[in-house]
Amino acid sequence: MLTGATDMAFLRSKGVPSYGIGPLVDAEDIEKGFGPHSDQERLLEKELYRYVRFVWETVKLLSVE
């Protein structure tokens, strides 16, 4: 789960459950101040692929009739 400000507050106010998820970043980068929205924002390439797979599998699971 991600922390911080988000546009999801508007969805939640209408009763839509919303969760902030995203690919993992390198812990060393966070310690250096290279977190979300920093001048050096980046993530691990392998985590991007893992995140896309997670979202795809979640959508498939939730869309089953």
Short mmCIF file of C-alpha atoms in Angstrom, two decimals:
data_model
loop_
_atom_site.label_atom_id
_atom_site.label_comp_id
_atom_site.label_asym_id
_atom_site.label_seq_id
_atom_site.Cartn_x
_atom_site.Cartn_y
_atom_site.Cartn_z
CA MET A 1 0.00 0.00 0.00
CA LEU A 2 1.22 3.44 -0.86
CA THR A 3 1.03 6.44 1.42
CA GLY A 4 0.55 10.09 0.60
CA ALA A 5 -2.01 12.25 -1.14
CA THR A 6 -4.06 10.73 -3.92
CA ASP A 7 -6.99 11.41 -6.22
CA MET A 8 -8.60 8.28 -4.82
CA ALA A 9 -10.08 10.38 -2.01
CA PHE A 10 -12.76 11.49 -4.48
CA LEU A 11 -13.65 7.88 -5.25
CA ARG A 12 -13.70 6.92 -1.58
CA SER A 13 -16.04 9.81 -0.78
CA LYS A 14 -18.52 8.25 -3.24
CA GLY A 15 -18.22 4.85 -1.54
CA VAL A 16 -15.83 3.26 -4.06
CA PRO A 17 -13.15 1.15 -2.33
CA SER A 18 -9.76 2.32 -3.63
CA TYR A 19 -6.28 1.07 -2.85
CA GLY A 20 -2.92 2.56 -3.76
CA ILE A 21 -0.62 -0.12 -5.08
CA GLY A 22 2.39 0.04 -7.34
CA PRO A 23 5.69 -1.56 -8.23
CA LEU A 24 8.37 -1.86 -5.59
CA VAL A 25 11.35 0.44 -5.52
CA ASP A 26 14.86 -0.24 -4.30
CA ALA A 27 15.11 0.34 -0.54
CA GLU A 28 18.51 2.00 -1.02
CA ASP A 29 16.94 4.54 -3.37
CA ILE A 30 14.32 5.47 -0.75
CA GLU A 31 17.06 6.03 1.84
CA LYS A 32 18.79 8.38 -0.62
CA GLY A 33 15.62 10.40 -1.09
CA PHE A 34 14.78 8.99 -4.52
CA GLY A 35 11.18 8.17 -3.66
CA PRO A 36 7.92 8.89 -5.46
CA HIS A 37 7.86 12.28 -7.20
CA SER A 38 11.50 13.04 -6.42
CA ASP A 39 13.95 14.35 -9.01
CA GLN A 40 15.37 10.82 -9.27
CA GLU A 41 12.13 8.78 -9.18
CA ARG A 42 12.75 5.27 -10.42
CA LEU A 43 11.84 1.65 -9.81
CA LEU A 44 13.27 -1.78 -10.39
CA GLU A 45 12.52 -3.07 -13.89
CA LYS A 46 11.73 -6.58 -12.65
CA GLU A 47 9.21 -5.11 -10.20
CA LEU A 48 7.42 -3.30 -13.01
CA TYR A 49 6.82 -6.62 -14.78
CA ARG A 50 5.71 -8.25 -11.53
CA TYR A 51 3.30 -5.36 -10.88
CA VAL A 52 1.78 -5.56 -14.37
CA ARG A 53 1.26 -9.31 -13.92
CA PHE A 54 -0.40 -8.72 -10.52
CA VAL A 55 -2.79 -6.13 -11.96
CA TRP A 56 -3.61 -8.39 -14.93
CA GLU A 57 -4.34 -11.39 -12.70
CA THR A 58 -6.44 -9.24 -10.35
CA VAL A 59 -8.55 -7.87 -13.22
CA LYS A 60 -9.05 -11.39 -14.59
CA LEU A 61 -10.10 -12.67 -11.16
CA LEU A 62 -12.56 -9.83 -10.55
CA SER A 63 -14.06 -9.96 -14.04
CA VAL A 64 -15.15 -13.60 -13.89
CA GLU A 65 -18.89 -13.89 -14.36
#
